[in-house]
Tab-separated table of C-alpha atoms in Angstrom:
chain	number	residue	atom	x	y	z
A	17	UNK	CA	10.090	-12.624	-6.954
A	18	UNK	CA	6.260	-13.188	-6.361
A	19	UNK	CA	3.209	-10.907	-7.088
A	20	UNK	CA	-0.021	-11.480	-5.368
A	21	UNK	CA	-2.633	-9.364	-7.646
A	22	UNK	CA	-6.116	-8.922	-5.436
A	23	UNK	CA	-9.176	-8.985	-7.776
A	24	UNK	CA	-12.284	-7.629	-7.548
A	25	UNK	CA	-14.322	-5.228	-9.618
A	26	UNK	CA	-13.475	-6.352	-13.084
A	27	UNK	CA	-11.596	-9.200	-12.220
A	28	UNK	CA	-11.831	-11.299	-14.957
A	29	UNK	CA	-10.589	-8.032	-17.404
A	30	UNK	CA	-7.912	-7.543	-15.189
A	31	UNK	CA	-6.484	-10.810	-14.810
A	32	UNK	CA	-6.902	-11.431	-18.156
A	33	UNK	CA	-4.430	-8.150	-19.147
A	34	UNK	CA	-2.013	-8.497	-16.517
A	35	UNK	CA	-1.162	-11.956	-17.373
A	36	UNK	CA	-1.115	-11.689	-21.336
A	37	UNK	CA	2.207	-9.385	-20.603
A	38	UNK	CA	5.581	-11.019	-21.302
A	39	UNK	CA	7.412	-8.873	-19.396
A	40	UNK	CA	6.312	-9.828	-15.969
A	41	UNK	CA	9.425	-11.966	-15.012
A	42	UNK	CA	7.669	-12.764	-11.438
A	43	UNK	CA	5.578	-16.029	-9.779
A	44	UNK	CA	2.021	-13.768	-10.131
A	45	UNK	CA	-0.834	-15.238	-7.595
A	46	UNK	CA	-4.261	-13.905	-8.337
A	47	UNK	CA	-6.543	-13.380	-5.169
A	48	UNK	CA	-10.032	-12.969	-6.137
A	49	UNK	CA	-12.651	-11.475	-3.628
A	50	UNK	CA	-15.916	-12.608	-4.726
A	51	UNK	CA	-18.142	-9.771	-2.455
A	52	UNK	CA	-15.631	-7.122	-3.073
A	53	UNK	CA	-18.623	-4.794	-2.743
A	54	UNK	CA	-18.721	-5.702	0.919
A	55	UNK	CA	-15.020	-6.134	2.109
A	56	UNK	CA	-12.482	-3.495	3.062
A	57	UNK	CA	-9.445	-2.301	2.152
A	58	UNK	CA	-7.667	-4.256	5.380
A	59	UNK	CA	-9.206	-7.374	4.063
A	60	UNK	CA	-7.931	-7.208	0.576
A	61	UNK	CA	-4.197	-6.532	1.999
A	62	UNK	CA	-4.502	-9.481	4.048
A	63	UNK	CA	-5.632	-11.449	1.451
A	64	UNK	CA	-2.910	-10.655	-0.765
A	65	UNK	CA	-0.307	-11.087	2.006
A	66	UNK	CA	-1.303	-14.274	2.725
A	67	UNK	CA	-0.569	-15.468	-0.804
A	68	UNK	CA	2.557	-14.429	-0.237
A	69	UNK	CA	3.253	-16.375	2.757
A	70	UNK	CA	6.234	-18.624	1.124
A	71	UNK	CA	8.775	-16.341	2.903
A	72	UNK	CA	7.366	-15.094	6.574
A	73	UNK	CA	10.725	-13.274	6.836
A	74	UNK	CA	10.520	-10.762	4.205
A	75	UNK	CA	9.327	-7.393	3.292
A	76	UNK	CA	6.161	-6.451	1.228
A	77	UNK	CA	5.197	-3.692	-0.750
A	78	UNK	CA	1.720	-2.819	-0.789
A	79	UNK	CA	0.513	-1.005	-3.928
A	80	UNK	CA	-3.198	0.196	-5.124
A	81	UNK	CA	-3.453	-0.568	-8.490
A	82	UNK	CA	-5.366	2.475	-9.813
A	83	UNK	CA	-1.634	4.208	-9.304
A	84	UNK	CA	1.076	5.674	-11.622
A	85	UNK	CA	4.317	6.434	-10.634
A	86	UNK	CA	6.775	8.253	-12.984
A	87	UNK	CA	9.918	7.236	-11.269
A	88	UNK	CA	10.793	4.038	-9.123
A	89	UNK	CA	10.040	4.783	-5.568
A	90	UNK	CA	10.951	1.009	-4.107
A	91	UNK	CA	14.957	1.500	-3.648
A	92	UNK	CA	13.974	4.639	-0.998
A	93	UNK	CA	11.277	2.280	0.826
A	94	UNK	CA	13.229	-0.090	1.533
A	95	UNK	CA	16.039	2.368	2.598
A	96	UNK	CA	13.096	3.603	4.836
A	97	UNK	CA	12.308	0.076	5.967
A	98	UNK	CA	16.199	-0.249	8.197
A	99	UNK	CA	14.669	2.048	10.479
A	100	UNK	CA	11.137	2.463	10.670
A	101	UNK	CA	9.018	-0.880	10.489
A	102	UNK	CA	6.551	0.822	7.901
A	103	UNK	CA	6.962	3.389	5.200
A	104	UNK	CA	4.477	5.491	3.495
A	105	UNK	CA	5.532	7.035	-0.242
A	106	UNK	CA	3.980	10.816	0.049
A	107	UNK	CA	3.549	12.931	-2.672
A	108	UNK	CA	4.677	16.944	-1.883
A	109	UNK	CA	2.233	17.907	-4.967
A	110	UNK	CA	-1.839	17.831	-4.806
A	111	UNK	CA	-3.061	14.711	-6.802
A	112	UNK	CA	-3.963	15.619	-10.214
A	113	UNK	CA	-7.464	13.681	-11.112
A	114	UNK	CA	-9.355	11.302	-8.994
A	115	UNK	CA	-6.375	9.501	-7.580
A	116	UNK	CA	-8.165	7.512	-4.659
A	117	UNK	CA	-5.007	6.479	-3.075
A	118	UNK	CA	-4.236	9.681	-2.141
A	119	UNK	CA	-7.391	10.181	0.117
A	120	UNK	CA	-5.440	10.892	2.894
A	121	UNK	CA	-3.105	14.559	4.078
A	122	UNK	CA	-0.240	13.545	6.112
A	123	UNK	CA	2.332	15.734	8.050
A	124	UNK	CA	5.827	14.340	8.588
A	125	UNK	CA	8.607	15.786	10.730
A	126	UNK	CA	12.188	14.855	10.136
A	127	UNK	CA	11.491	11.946	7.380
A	128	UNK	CA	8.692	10.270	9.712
A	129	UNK	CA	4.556	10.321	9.681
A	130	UNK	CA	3.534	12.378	12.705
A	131	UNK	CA	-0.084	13.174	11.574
A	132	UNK	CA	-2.206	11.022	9.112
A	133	UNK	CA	-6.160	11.711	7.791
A	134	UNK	CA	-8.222	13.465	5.459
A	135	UNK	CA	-8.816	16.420	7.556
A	136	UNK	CA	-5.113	17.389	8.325
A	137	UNK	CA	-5.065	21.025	7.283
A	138	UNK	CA	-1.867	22.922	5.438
A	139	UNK	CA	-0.689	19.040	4.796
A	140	UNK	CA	3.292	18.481	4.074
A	141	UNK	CA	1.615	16.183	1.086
A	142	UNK	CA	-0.083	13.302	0.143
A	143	UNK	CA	-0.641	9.750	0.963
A	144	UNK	CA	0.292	8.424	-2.694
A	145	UNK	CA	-1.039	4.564	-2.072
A	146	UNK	CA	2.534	2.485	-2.039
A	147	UNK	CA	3.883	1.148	1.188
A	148	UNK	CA	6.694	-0.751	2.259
A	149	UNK	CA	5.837	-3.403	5.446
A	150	UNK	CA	7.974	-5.090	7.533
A	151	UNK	CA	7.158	-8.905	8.747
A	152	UNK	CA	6.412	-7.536	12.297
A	153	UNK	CA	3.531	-5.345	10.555
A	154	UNK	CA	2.592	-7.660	8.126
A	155	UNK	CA	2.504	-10.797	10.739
A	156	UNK	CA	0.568	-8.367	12.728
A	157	UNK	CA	-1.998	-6.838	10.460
A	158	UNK	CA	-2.993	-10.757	9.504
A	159	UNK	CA	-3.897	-11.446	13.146
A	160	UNK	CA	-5.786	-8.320	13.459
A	161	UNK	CA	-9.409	-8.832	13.877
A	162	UNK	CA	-11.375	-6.058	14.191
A	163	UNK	CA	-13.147	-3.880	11.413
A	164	UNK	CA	-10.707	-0.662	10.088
A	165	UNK	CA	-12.039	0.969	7.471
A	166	UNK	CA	-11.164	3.961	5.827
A	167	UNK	CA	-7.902	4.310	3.194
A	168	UNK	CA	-4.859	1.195	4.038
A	169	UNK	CA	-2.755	4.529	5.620
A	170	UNK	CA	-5.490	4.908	7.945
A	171	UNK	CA	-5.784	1.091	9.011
A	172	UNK	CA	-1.719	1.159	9.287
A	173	UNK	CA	-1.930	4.023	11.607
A	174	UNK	CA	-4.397	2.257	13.898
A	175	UNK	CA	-2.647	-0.755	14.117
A	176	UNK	CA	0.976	1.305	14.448
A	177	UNK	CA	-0.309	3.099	17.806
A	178	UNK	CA	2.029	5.561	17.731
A	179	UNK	CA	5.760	3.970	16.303
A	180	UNK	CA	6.652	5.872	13.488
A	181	UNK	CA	6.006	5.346	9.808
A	182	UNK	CA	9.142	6.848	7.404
A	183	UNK	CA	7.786	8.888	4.819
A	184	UNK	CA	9.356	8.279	1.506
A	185	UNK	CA	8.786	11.946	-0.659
A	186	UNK	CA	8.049	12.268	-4.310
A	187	UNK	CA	8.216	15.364	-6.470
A	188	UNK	CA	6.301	16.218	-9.822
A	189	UNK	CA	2.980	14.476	-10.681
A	190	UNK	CA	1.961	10.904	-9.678
């Protein structure tokens, strides 16, 4: 297994704790982005995909690390992920706190993403910040070029142009 980490306010802290734990079992790659003041959200992704790049073939989980989960979501992504090419975890309950991966509403319709943004009104939940990517949207979001900013949901859903995400549900806080 492989971890690419992408560093940028308070790298050095960071780095520093994540690799003084013992019970990281995994090949951990550290990306650092030196003007992470002026880069997006797409660009980080990228960044840490592209560390990852030993096996083209397989799936990725992108997770923001300012995120805690009480229960393992990753064995329903990648259920998700043998029919939909991207899946987005969603939370049914309102964030509690200032949880900045869950920036964006979403409404799904029979376990898929059919609406996706901030101003979504009477939303079926929350975009939690963990996603599961296929090569086909990994291979493809590394050859994008334009600018996409807003949360990594929102730069998935431009680049998905209509395919369905799955949406992966969660109960109880996150």
């Amino acid at each position: 297994e492989e971890i690419a980490v992408v560093l940028g306010f308070q790298a050095d802290r960071v780095e520093r704790e994540l690799l003084s734990h013992e019970f990281i079992h995994a090949k951990v790659h550290s990306v650092r982005v030196e003007d992470w003041e002026m880069s997006s959200m797409g660009d980080s992704v990228r960044m840490g995909i592209r560390a990852l790049l030993s096996d083209p073939e397989e799936s990725v989980f992108v997770v923001m690390s300012d995120l805690v989960l009480f229960d393992n979501p990753y064995p329903q992504l990648e259920e998700a992920l043998e029919a939909y090419e991207a899946a987005v975890l969603v939370g049914l309950e309102e964030p509690h706190g200032s949880v900045s991966g869950a920036q964006s509403r979403v409404r799904c319709e029979q376990g898929a993403i059919c609406a996706f943004g901030k101003e979504i009104e009477d939303p079926h939940g929350y975009e939690v910040g963990v996603y599961g990517l296929r090569p086909s949207v990994w291979h493809a979001l590394l050859k994008e070029d334009e600018e996409v900013t807003g949360s990594f949901g929102q730069i998935l859903v431009s680049w998905i142009h209509g395919r369905k995400m799955g949406a992966v549900e969660i109960t109880g806080p996150w």
